[in-house]
PDB file of C-alpha atoms in Angstrom:
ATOM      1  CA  UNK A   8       0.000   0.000   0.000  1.00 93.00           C
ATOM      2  CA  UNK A   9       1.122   3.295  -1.241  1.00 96.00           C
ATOM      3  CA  UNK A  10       1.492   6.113   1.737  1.00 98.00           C
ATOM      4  CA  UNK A  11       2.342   9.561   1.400  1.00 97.00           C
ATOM      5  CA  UNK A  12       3.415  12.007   4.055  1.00 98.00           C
ATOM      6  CA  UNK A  13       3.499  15.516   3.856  1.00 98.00           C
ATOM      7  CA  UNK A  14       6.243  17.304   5.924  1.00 98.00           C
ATOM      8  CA  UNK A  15       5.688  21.392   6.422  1.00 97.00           C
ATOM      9  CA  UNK A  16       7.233  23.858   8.706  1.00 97.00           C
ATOM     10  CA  UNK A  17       5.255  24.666  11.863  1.00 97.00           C
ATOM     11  CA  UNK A  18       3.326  28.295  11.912  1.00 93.00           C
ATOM     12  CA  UNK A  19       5.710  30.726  12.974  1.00 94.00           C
ATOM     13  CA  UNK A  20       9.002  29.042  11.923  1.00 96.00           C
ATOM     14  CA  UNK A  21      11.014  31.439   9.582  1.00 96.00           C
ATOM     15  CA  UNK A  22      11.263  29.231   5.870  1.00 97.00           C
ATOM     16  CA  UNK A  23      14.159  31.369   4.672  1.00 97.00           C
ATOM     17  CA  UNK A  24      13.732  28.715   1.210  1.00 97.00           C
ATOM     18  CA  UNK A  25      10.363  29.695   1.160  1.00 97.00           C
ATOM     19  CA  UNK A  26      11.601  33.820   1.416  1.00 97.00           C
ATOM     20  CA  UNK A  27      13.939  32.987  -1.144  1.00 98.00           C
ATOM     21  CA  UNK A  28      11.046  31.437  -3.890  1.00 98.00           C
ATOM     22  CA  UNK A  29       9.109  34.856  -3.408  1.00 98.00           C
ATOM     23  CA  UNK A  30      11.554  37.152  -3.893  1.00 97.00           C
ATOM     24  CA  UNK A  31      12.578  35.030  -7.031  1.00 98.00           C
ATOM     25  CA  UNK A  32       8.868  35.241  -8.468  1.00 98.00           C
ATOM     26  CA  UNK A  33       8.526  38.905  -7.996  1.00 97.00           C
ATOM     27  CA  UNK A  34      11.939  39.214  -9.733  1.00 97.00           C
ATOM     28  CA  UNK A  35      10.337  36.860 -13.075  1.00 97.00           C
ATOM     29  CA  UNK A  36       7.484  39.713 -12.793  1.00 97.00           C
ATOM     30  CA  UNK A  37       5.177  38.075 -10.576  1.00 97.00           C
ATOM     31  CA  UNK A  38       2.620  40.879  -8.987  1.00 94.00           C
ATOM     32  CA  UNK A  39       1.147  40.665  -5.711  1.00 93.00           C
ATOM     33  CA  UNK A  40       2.743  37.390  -3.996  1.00 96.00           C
ATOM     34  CA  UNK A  41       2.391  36.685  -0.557  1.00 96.00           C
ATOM     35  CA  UNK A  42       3.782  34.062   1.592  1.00 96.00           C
ATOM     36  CA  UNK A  43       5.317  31.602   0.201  1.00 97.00           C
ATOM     37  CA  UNK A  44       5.986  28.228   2.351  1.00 97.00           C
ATOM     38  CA  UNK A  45       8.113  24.794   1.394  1.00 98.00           C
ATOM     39  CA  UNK A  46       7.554  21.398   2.402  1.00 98.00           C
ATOM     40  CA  UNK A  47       8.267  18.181   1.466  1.00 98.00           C
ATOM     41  CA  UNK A  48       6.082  15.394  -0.091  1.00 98.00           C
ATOM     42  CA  UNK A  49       7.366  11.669   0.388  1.00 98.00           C
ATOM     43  CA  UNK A  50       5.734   8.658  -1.275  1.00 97.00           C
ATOM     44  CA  UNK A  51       6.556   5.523   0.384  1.00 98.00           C
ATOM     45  CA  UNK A  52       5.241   1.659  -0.896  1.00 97.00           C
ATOM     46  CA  UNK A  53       4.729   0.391   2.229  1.00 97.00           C
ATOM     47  CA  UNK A  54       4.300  -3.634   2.565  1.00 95.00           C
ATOM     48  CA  UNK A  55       1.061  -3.356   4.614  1.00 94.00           C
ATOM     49  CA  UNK A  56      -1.985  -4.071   3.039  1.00 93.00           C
ATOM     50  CA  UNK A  57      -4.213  -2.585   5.848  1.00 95.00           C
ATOM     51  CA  UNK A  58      -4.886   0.901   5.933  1.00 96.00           C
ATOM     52  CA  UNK A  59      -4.390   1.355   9.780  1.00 96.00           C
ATOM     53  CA  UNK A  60      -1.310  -0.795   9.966  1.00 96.00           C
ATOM     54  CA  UNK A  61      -0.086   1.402   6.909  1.00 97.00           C
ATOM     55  CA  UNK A  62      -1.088   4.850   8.446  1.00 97.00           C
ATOM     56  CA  UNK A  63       0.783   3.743  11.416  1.00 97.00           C
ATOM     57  CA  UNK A  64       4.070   2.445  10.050  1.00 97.00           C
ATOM     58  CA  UNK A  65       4.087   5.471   8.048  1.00 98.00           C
ATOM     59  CA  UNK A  66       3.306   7.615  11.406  1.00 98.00           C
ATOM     60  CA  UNK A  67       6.380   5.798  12.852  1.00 98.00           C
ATOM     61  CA  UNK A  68       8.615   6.878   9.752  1.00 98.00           C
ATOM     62  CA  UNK A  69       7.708  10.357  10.099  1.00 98.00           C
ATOM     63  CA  UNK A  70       8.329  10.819  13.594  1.00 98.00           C
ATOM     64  CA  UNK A  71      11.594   8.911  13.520  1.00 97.00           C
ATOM     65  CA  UNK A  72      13.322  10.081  10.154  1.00 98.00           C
ATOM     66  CA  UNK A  73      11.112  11.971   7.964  1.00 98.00           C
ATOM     67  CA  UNK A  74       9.996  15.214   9.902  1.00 98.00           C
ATOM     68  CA  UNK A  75      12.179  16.935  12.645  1.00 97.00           C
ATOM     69  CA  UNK A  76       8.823  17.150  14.790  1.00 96.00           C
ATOM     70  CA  UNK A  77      10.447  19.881  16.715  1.00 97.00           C
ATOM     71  CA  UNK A  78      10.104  22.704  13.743  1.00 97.00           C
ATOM     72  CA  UNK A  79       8.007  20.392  11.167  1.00 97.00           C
ATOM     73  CA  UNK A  80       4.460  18.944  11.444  1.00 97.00           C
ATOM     74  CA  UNK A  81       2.902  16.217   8.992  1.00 98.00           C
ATOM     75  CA  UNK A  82       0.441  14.300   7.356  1.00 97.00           C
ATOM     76  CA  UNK A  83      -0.023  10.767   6.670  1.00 98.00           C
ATOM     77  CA  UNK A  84      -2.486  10.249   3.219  1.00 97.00           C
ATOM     78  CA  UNK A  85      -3.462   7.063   1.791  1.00 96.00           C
ATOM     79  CA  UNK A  86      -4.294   7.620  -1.999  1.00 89.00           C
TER      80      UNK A  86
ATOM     81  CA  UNK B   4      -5.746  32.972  -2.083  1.00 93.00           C
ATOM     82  CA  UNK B   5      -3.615  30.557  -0.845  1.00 96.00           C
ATOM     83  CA  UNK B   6      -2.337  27.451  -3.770  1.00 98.00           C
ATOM     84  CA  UNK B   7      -0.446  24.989  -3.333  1.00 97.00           C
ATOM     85  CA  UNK B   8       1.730  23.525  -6.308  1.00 98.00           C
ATOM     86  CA  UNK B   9       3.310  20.170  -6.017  1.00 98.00           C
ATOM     87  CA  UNK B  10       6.302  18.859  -7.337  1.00 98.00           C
ATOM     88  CA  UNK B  11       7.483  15.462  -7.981  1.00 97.00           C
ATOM     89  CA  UNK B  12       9.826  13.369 -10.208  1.00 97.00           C
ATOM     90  CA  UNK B  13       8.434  12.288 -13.232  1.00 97.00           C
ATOM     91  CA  UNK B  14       8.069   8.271 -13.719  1.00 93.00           C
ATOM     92  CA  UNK B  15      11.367   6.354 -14.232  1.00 94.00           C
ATOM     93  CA  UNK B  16      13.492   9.546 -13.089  1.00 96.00           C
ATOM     94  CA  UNK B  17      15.967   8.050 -10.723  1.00 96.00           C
ATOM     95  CA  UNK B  18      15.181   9.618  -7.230  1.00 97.00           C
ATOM     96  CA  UNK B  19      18.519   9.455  -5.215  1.00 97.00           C
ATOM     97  CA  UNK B  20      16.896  10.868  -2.225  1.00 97.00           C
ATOM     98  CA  UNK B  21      14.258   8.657  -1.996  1.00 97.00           C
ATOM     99  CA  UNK B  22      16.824   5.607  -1.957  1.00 97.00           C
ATOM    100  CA  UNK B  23      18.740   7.693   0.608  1.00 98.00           C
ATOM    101  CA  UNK B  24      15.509   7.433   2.543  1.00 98.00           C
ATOM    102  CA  UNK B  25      14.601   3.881   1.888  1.00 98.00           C
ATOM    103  CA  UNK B  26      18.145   2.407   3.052  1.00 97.00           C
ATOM    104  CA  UNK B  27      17.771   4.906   6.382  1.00 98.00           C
ATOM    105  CA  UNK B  28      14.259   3.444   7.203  1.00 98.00           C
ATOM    106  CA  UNK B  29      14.986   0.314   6.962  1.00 97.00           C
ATOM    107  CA  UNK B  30      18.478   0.496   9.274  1.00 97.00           C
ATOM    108  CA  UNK B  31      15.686   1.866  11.723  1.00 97.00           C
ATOM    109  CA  UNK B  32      14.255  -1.337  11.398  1.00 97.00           C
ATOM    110  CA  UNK B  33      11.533  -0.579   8.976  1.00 97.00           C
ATOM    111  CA  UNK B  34      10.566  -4.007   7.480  1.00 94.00           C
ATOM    112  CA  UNK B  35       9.412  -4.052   3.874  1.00 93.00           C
ATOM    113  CA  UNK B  36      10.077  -0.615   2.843  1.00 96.00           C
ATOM    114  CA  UNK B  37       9.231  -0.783  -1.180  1.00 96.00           C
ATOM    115  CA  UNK B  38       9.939   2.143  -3.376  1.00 96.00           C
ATOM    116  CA  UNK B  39      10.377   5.905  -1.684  1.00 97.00           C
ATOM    117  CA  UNK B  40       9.750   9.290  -3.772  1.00 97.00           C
ATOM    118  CA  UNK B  41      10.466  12.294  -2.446  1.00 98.00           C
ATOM    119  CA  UNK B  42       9.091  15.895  -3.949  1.00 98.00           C
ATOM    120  CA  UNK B  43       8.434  19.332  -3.071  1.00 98.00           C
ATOM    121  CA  UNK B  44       5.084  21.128  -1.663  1.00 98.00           C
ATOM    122  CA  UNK B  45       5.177  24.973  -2.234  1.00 98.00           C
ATOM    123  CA  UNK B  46       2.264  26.740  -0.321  1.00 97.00           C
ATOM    124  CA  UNK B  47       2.158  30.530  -2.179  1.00 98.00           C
ATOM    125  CA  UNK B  48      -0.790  33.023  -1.170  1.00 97.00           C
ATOM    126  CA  UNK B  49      -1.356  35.127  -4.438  1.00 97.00           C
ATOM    127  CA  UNK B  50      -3.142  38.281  -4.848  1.00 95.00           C
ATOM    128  CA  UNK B  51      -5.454  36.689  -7.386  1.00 94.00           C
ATOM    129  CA  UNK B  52      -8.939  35.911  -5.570  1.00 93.00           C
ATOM    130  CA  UNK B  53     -10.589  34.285  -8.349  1.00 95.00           C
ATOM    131  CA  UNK B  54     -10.185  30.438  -8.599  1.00 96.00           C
ATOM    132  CA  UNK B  55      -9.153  29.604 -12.037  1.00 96.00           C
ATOM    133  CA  UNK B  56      -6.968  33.094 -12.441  1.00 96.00           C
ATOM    134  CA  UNK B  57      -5.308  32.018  -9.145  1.00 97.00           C
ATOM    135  CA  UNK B  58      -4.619  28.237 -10.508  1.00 97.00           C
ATOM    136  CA  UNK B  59      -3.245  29.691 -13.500  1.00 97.00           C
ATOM    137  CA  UNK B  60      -1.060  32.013 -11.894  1.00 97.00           C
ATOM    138  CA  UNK B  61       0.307  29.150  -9.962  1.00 98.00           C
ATOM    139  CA  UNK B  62       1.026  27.179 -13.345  1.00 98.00           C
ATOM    140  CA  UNK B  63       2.844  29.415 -14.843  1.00 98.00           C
ATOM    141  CA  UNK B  64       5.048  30.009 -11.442  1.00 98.00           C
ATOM    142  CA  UNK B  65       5.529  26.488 -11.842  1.00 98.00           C
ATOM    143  CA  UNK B  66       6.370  26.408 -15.123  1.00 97.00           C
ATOM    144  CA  UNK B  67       9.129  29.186 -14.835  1.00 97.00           C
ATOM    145  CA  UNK B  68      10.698  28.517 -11.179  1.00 98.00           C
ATOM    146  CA  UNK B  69       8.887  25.791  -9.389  1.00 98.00           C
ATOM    147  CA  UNK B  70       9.743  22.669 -11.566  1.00 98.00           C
ATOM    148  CA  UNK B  71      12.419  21.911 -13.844  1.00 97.00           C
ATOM    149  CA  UNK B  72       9.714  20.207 -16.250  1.00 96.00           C
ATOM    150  CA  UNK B  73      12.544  17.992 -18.163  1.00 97.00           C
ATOM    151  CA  UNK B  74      12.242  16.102 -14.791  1.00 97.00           C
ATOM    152  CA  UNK B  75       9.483  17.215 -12.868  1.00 97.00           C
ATOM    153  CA  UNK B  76       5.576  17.584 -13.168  1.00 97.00           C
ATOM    154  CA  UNK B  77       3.586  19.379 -10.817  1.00 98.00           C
ATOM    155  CA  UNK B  78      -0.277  19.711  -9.550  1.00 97.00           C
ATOM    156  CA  UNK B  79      -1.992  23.207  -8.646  1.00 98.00           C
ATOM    157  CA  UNK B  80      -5.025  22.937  -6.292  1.00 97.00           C
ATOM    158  CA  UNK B  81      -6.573  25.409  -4.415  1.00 96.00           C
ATOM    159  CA  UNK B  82      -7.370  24.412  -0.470  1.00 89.00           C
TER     160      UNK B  82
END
């Protein structure tokens, strides 16, 4: 089973990457942008076939490896 | 209104990162950890407050800055 998990700074944490995008659009001629805010998306084949088990194990990854839960939250998604 | 563009590797686009990610899980002791894909999720609020002007701003930042479309594809949508 296929699981993705979404990984995006926490409100308030500065996303100098994020800064960096925006000033870049403006400078292509882009009018009017606002914040701009980077994550990451990570799509993992999981070998559970059960959606909680999946959700779970994929839960587990996040918090261990894939999202520094101090600064980052995320999402688990089942497609 | 606030988009958000995604960006992932197009199909059969080796995805060094993700196998970076794979090999790390499974030290953890992840069992059964099948393919891994990482990509990029770019929140942007725009001045635009109509839907399809706002998704079609967002296309067009993706086409220019957001994703190297030799490699890439991206999705718009609109939370």
């Amino acid at each position: 089973m296929k699981a993705i998990v979404t990984v995006t700074l926490k409100q308030g944490v500065l996303d100098p990457q994020g800064k960096a995008i925006g000033h870049a659009l403006e400078g292509l001629g882009f009018a009017g942008v606002g914040e701009v805010r980077v994550g990451k998306v990570i799509e993992i084949e999981l070998a559970e076939t059960e959606a909680s088990a999946a959700r779970a194990t994929a839960e587990a990854m996040a918090r261990r490896l894939l999202a520094n839960t101090v600064i980052e939250r995320f999402e688990v998604s089942l497609p």
